[in-house]
CSV table of C-alpha atoms in Angstrom, one decimal:
chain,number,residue,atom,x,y,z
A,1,UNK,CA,0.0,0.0,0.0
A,2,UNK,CA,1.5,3.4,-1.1
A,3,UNK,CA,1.0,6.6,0.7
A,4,UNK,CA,1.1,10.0,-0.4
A,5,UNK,CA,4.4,12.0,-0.1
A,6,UNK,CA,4.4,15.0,2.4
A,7,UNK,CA,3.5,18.4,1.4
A,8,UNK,CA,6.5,20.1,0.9
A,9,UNK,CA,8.6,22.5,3.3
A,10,UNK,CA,7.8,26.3,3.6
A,11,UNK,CA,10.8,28.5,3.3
A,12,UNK,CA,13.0,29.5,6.4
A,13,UNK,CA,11.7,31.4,9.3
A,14,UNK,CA,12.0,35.2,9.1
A,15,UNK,CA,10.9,37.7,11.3
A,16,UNK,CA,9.6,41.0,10.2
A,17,UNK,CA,10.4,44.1,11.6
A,18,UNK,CA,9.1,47.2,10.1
A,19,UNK,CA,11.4,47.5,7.4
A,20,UNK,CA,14.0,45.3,9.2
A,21,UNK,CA,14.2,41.2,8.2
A,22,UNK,CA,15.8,39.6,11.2
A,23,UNK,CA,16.8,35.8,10.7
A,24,UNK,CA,16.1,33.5,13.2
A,25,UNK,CA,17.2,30.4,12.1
A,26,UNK,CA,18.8,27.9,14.5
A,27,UNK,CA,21.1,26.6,12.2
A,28,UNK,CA,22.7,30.0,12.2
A,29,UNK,CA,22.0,30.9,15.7
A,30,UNK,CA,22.2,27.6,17.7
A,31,UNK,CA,20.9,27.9,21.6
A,32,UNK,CA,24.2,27.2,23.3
A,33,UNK,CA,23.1,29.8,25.5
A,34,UNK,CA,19.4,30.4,26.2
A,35,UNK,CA,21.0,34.2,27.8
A,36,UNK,CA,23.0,34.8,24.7
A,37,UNK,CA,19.9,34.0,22.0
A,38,UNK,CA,17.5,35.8,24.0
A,39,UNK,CA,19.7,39.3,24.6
A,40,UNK,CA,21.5,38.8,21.2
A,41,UNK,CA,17.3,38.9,19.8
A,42,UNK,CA,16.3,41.9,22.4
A,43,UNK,CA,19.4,43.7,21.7
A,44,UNK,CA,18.9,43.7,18.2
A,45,UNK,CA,15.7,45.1,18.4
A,46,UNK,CA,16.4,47.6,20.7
A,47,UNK,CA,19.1,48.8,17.8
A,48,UNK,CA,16.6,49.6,15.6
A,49,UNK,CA,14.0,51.0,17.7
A,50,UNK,CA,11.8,48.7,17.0
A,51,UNK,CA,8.3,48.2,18.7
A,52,UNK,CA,6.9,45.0,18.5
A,53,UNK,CA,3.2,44.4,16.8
A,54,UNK,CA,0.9,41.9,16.0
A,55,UNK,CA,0.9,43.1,11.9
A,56,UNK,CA,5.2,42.9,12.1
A,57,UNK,CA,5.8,39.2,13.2
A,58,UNK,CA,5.5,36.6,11.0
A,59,UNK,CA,6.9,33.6,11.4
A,60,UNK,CA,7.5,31.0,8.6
A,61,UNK,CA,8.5,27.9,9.4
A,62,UNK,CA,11.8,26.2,7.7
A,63,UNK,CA,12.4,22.6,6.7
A,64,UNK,CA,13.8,22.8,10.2
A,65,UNK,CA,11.4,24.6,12.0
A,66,UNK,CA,8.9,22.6,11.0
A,67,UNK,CA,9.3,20.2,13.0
A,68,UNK,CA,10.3,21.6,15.7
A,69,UNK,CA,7.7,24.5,16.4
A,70,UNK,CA,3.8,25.2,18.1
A,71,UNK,CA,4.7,23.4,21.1
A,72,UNK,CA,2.3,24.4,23.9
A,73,UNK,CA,2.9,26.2,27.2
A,74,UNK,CA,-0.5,26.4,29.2
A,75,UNK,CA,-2.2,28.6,27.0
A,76,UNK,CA,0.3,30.8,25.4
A,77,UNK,CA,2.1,29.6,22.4
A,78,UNK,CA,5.7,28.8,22.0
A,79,UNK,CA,7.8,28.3,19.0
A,80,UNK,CA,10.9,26.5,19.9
A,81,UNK,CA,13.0,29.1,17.9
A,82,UNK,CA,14.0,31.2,21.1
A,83,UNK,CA,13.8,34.3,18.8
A,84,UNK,CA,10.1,33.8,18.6
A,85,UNK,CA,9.4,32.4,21.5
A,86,UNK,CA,10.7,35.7,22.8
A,87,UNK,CA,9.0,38.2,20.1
A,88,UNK,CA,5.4,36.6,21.1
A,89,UNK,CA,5.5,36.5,24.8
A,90,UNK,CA,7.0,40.2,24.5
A,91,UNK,CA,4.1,41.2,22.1
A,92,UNK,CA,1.3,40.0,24.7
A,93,UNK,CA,3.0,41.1,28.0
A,94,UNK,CA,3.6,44.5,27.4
A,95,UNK,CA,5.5,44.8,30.4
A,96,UNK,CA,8.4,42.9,29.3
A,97,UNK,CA,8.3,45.3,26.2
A,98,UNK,CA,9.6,48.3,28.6
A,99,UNK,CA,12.9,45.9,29.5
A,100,UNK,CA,15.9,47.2,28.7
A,101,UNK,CA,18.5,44.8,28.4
A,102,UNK,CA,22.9,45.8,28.5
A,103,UNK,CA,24.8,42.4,28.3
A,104,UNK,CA,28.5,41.6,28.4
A,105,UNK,CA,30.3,38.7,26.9
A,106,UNK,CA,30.7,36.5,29.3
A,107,UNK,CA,28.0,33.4,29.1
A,108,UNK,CA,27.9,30.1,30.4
A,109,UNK,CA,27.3,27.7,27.8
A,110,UNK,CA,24.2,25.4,28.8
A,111,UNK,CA,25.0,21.9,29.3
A,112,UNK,CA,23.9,19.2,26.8
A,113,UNK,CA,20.4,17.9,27.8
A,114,UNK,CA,20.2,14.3,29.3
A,115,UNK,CA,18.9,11.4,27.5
A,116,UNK,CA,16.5,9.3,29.2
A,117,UNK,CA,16.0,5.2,28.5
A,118,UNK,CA,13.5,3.1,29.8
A,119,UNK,CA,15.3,-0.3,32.0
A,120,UNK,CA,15.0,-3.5,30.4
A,121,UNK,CA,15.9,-6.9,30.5
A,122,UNK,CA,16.1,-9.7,27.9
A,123,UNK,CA,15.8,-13.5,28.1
A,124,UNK,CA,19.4,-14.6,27.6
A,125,UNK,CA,20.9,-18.0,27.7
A,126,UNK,CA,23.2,-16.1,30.8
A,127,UNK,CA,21.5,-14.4,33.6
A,128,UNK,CA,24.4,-12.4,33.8
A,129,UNK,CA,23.7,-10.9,31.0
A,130,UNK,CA,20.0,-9.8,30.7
A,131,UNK,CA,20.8,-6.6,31.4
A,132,UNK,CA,22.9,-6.3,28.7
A,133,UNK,CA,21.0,-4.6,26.2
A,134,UNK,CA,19.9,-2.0,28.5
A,135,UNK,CA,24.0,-1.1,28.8
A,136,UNK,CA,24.0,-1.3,24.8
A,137,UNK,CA,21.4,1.5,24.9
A,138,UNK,CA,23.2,3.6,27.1
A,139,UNK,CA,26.5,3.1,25.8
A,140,UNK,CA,25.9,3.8,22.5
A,141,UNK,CA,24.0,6.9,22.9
A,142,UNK,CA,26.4,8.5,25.0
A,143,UNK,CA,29.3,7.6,22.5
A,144,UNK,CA,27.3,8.5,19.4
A,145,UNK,CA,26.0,11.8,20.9
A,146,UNK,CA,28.4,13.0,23.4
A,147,UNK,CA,25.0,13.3,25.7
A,148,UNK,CA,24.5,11.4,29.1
A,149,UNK,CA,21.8,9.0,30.0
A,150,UNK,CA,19.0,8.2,32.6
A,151,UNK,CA,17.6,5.5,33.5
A,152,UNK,CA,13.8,5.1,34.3
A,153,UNK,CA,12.5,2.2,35.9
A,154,UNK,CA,9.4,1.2,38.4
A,155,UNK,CA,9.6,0.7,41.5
A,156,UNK,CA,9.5,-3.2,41.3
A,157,UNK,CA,13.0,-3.4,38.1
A,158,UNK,CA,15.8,-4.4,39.7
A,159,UNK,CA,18.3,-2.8,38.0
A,160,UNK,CA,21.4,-5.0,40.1
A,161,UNK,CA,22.2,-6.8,37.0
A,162,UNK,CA,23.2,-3.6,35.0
A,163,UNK,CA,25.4,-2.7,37.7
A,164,UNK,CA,27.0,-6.6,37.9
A,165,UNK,CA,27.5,-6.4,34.1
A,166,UNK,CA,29.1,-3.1,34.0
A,167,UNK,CA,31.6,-3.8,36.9
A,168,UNK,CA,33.0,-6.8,34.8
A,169,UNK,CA,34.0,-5.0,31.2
A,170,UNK,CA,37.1,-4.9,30.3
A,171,UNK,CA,37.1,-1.8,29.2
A,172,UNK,CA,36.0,0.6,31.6
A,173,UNK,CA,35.2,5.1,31.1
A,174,UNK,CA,33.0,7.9,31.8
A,175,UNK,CA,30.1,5.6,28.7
A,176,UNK,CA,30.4,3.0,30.8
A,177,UNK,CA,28.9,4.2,34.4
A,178,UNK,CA,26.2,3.0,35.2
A,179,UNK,CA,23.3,5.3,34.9
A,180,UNK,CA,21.4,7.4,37.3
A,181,UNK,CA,18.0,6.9,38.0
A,182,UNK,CA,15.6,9.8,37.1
A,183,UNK,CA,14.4,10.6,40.3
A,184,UNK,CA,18.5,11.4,40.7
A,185,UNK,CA,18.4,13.5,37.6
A,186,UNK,CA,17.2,17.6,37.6
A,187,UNK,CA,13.5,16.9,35.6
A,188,UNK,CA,15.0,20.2,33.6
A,189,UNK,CA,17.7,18.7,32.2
A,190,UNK,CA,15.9,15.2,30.5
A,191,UNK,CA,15.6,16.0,26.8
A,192,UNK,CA,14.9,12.9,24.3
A,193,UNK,CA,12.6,10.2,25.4
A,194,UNK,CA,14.2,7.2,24.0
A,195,UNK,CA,12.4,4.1,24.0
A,196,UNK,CA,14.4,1.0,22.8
A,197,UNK,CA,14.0,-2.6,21.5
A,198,UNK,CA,13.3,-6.1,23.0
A,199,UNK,CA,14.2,-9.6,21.7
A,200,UNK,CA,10.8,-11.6,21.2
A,201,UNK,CA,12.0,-14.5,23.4
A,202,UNK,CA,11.4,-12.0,26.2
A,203,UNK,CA,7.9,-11.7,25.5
A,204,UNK,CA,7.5,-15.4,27.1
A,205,UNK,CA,10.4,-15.8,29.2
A,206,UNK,CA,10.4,-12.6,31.1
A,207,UNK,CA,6.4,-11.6,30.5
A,208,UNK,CA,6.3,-10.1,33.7
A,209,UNK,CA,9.1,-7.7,33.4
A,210,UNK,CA,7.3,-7.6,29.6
A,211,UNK,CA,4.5,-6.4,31.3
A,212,UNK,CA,6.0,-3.9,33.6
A,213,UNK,CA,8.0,-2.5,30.6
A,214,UNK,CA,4.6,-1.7,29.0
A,215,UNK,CA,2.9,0.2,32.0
A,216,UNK,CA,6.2,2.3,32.2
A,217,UNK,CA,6.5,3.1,28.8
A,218,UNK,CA,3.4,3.9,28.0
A,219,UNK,CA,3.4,6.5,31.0
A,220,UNK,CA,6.6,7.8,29.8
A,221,UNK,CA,5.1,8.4,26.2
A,222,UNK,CA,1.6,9.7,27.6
A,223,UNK,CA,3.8,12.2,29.7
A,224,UNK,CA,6.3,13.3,27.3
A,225,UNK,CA,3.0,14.2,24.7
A,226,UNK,CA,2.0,16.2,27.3
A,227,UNK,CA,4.7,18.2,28.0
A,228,UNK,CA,5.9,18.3,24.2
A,229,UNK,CA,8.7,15.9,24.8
A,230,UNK,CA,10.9,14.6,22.0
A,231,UNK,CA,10.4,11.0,21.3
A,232,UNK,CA,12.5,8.3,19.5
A,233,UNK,CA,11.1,4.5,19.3
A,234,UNK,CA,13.7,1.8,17.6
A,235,UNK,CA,12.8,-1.3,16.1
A,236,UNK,CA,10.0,-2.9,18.9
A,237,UNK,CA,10.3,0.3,20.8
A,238,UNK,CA,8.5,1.9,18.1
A,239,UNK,CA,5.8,0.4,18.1
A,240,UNK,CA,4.7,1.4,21.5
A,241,UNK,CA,4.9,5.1,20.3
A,242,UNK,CA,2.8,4.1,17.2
A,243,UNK,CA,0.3,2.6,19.5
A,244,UNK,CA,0.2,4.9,22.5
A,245,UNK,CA,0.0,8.5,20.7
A,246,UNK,CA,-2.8,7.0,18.5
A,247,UNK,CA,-4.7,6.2,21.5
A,248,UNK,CA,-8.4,7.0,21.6
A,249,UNK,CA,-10.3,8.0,24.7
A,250,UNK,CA,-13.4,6.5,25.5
A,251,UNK,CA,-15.9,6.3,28.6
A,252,UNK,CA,-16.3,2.4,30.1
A,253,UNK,CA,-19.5,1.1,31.7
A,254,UNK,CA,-18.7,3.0,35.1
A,255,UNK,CA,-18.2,6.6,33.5
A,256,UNK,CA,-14.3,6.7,33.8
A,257,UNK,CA,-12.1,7.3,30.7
A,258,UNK,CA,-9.9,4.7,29.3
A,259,UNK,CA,-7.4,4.7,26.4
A,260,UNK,CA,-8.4,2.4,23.6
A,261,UNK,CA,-5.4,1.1,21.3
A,262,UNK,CA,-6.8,2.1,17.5
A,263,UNK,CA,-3.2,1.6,15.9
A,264,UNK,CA,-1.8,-1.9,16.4
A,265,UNK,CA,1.1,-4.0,14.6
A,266,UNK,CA,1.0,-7.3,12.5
A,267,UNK,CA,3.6,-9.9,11.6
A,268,UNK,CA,5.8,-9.2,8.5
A,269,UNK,CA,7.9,-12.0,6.9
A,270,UNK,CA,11.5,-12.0,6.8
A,271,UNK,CA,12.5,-8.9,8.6
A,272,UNK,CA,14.0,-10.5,10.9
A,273,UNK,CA,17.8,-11.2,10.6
A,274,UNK,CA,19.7,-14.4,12.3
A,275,UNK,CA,21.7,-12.6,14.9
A,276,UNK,CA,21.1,-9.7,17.2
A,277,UNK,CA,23.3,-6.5,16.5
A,278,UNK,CA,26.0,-6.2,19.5
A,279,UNK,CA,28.8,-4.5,21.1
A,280,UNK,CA,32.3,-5.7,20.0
A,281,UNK,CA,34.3,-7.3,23.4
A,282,UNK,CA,36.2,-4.3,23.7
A,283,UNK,CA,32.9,-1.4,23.2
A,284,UNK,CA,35.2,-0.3,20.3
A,285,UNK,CA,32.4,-1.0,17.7
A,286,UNK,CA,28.7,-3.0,16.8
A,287,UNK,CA,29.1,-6.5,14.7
A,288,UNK,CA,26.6,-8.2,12.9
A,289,UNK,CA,25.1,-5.1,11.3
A,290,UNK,CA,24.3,-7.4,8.4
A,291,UNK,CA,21.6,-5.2,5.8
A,292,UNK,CA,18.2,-7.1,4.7
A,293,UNK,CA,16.3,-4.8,3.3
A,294,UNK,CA,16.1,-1.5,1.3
A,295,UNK,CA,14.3,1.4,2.5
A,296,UNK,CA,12.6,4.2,0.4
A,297,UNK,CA,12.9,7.5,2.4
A,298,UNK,CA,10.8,11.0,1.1
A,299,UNK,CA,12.8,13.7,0.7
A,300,UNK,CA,10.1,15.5,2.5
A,301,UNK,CA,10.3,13.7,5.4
A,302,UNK,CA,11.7,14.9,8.8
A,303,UNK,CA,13.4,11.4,8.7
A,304,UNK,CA,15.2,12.2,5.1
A,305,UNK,CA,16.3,15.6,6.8
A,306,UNK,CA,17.6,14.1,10.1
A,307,UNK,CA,19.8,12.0,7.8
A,308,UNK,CA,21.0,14.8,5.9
A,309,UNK,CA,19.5,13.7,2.8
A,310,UNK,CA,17.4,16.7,2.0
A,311,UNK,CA,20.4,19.1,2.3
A,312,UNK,CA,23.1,19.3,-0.3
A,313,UNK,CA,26.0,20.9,1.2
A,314,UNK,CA,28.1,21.7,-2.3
A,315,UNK,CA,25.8,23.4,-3.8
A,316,UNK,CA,23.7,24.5,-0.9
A,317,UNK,CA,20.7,23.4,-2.3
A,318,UNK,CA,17.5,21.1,-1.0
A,319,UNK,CA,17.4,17.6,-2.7
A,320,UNK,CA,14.1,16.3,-4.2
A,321,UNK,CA,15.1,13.1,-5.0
A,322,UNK,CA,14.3,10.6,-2.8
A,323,UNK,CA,16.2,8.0,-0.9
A,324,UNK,CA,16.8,4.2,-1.3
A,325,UNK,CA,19.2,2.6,1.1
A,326,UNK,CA,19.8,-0.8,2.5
A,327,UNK,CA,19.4,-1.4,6.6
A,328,UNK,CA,19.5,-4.0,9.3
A,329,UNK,CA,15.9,-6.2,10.5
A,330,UNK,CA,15.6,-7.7,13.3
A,331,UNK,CA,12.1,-6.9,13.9
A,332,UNK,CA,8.9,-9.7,13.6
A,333,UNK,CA,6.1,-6.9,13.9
A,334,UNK,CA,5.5,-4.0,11.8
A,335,UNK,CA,3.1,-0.8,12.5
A,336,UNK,CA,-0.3,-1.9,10.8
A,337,UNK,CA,-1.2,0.5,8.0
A,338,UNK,CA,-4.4,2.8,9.3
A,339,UNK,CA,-4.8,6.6,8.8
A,340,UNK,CA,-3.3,8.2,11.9
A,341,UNK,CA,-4.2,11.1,13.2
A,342,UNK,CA,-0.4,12.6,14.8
A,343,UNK,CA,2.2,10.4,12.6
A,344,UNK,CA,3.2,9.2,9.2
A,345,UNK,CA,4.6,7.0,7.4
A,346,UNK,CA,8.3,7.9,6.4
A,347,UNK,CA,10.5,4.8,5.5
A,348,UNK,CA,9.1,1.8,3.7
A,349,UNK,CA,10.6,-1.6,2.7
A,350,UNK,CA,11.3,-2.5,-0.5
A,351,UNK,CA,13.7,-5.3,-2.1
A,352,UNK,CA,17.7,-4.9,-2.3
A,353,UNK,CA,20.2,-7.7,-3.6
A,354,UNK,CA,21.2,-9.2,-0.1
A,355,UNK,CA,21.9,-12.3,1.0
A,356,UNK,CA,21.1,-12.5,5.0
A,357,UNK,CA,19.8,-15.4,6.6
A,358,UNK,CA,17.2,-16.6,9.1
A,359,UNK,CA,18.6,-18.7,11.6
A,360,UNK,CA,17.2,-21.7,9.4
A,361,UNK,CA,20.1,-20.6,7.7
A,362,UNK,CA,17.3,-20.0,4.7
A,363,UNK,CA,18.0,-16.8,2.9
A,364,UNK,CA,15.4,-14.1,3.6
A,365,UNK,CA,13.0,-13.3,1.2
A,366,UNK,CA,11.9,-9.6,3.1
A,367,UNK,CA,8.2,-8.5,2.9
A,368,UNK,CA,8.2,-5.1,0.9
A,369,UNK,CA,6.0,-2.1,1.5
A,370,UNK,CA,5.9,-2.7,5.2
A,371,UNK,CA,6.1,0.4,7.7
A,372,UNK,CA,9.9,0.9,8.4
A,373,UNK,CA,9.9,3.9,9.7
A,374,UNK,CA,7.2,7.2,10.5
A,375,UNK,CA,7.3,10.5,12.5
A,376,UNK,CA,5.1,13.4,14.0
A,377,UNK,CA,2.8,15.8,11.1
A,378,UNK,CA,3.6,18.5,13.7
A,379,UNK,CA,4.6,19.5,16.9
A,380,UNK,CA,7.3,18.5,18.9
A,381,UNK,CA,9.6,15.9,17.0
A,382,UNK,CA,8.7,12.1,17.6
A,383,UNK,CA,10.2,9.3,15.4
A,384,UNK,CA,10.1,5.5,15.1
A,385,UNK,CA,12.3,3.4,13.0
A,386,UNK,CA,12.3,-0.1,12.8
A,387,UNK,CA,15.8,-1.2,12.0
A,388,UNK,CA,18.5,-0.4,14.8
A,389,UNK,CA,20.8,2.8,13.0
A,390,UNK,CA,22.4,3.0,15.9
A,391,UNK,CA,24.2,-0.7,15.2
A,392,UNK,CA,26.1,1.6,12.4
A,393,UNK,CA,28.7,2.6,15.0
A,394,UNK,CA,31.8,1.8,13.9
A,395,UNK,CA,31.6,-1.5,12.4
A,396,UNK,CA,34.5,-4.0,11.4
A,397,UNK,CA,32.8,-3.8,7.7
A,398,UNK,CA,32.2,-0.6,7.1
A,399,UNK,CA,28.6,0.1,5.7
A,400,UNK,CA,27.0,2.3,3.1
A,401,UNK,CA,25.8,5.5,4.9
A,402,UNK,CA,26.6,5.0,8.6
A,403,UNK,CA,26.6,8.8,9.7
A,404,UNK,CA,23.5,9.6,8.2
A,405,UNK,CA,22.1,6.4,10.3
A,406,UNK,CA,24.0,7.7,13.0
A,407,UNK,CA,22.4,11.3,12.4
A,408,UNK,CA,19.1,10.0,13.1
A,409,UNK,CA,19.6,9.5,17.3
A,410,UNK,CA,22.2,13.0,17.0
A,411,UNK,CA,19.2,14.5,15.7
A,412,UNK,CA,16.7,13.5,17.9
A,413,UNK,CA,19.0,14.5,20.8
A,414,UNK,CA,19.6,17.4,19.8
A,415,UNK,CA,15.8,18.1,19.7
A,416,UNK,CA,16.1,16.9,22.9
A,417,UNK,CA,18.9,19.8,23.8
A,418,UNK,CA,16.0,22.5,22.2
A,419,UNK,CA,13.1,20.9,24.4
A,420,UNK,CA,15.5,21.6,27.7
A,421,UNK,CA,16.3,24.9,26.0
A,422,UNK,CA,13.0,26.3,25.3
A,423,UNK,CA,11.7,24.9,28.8
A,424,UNK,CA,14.9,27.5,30.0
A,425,UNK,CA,13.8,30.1,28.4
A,426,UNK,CA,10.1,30.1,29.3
A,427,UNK,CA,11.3,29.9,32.7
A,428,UNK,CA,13.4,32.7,32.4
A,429,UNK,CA,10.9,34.9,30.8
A,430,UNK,CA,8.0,33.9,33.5
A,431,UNK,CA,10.4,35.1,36.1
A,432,UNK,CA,11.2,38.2,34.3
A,433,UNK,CA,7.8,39.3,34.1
A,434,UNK,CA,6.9,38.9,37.5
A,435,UNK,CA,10.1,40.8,38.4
């Protein structure tokens, strides 16, 4: 089943000023410092004298933007650009319009926003090592990102296996520690919501962690759509995120409202490979990253733009063309194709001359036009992909395209850095005008 491609990208955001344009494009003006953007803007517009009203803002929203902006705060409006975050809360609290504000150069820059995983276990043949997926998560995303991690859990995970398994690597560093729990963590700092995979053995031989997995993750997801909070699902994680912000409200028998699941999954053939990606024994690298499948990305698609395929940077142009490119599967389940209304479809499987195996040892013949990937229409940034880019980190054979798999979780983390950063400066304004 084929979809329809997204419409295309408006042009990037300026602000008008009178007869003055002021860009405020993040890619030119990235919130290191919440300060810095927000008197760098105020600054500026005290220079020109300009007085802020409703017919001289207009904000257009760039391939960029996009995807990032109308994120909610109570009942006013917030863009994540700082710069108009800042220009509409000025224009409807006309006290902060009388601010005058002198800076000086020294700033602080803000610190890199904290990634937070859900705990899991898997069924292994080793007890010892159950918990070792939940340090793969961890590990990787701090070494791909440069970010740290969190770790949530309920109150009945016992996360003493992740600690036993770290304490006897080999290799040991500041990736390696064992993570904090959330409730150890400042709730300001927690950016990206990253909810990761399982293997399907689990489902049966660990249901009942399974099932406490599923009542924290869903909470997590219900929360984070709340607040506006970044969210990345890989492979089986995904599908949670497909499910849960497709959820329906509806009054039972007693008058209380429950969520009813309208967006489910089905079985797809052959997607999923013999062996589980994993760390190399030293943590220097990911082995058997072995491709199945090819993927057709939009160009149009936040997902194509994460990757850096929508952005030619010779000639400084936007690509149209769209994107075929082989990944990993190690998936059994796939999003079931309905009409949702927050996400779309972005990746979708199609053949690929490969030769990976099941662990028959049969070569796979992959299901094609089967959901490999999708992400938000709007709002704050969520995305779920079903094949594990992060397995791209450095890998003994090299494959086709790693950064740009890599770019996928950079991205996402770094919408998780402007989440903390427009929470900051909300904040900081709030305080200002009751000053």
């Amino acid at each position: 089943m084929t979809q329809s491609s997204p419409k295309s990208i408006k042009p990037a955001p300026i602000m008008v000023l009178g007869k003055q344009k002021l860009i405020v494009n993040p890619r030119s003006h990235p919130l290191t410092s919440v300060q810095v953007f927000r008197d760098h803007l105020l600054l500026q517009l005290d220079h020109n004298k300009t007085t802020l009203t409703a017919d001289k803002i207009i904000g257009l929203p760039s391939i960029y933007l996009s995807h990032l902006a109308h994120w909610q705060h109570g009942v006013l409006r917030v863009d994540i650009v700082a710069g108009l975050a800042i220009a509409e809360y000025i224009y409807q609290n006309p006290l902060l319009q009388r601010v005058k504000y002198k800076t000086k150069a020294k700033y602080q820059t803000v610190s890199p926003s904290v990634v937070a995983i859900p705990f899991r276990l898997e069924a292994t043949k080793l007890a010892a090592e159950r918990a070792k997926g939940a340090f793969y998560d961890h590990y990787l995303t701090r070494i791909i990102t440069g970010h740290p991690t969190t770790l949530l859990k309920t109150d009945a995970m016992n996360i003493s296996g992740l600690i036993s398994y770290q304490k006897q690597l080999t290799y040991q560093d500041h990736n390696t520690d064992c993570p904090e729990s959330t409730l150890a963590v400042d709730a300001d700092k927690i950016g990206l919501l990253l909810i990761p995979g399982m293997a399907q053995q689990s489902l049966t031989k660990l249901a009942r962690h399974c099932q406490e997995r599923e009542i924290l993750e869903t909470n997590a997801i219900r929360k984070a759509r709340r607040k506006g909070q970044p969210i990345l699902g890989v492979c089986a994680g995904s599908w949670r995120v497909w499910q849960v912000m497709g959820e329906q409200y509806e009054k039972d028998a007693d008058g209380h409202w429950v969520a009813n699941n309208v967006h489910t999954t089905e079985s797809v053939t052959d997607h999923m490979a013999a062996k589980m990606t994993h760390l190399l024994h030293n943590g220097q690298g990911v082995e058997s990253n072995v491709m199945v499948h090819d993927v057709n990305i939009p160009h149009s698609t936040m997902l194509a733009d994460a990757m850096g395929f929508s952005w030619d940077v010779s000639t400084k142009q936007a690509k149209i063309v769209d994107m075929k490119i082989p990944v990993n599967s190690i998936h059994w389940q796939s999003p079931k194709y309905t009409k949702h209304s927050v996400l779309r479809t972005s990746a979708t499987a199609t053949g690929g001359e490969h030769d990976a195996k099941l662990r028959t040892g049969k070569i796979m013949v992959p299901q094609e036009s089967t959901i490999e990937a999708f992400e938000s229409m709007y709002g704050s940034p969520i995305l779920g992909v079903q094949w594990h880019f992060e397995a791209f980190y450095d890998n003994p054979i090299p494959q086709p395209n790693a950064d740009a798999h890599l770019n996928i979780l950079r991205f996402m983390v770094k919408a998780g850095d402007s989440y903390c950063h427009k929470r900051a400066m909300v904040k900081e304004i709030l305080e200002i005008s009751r000053s």
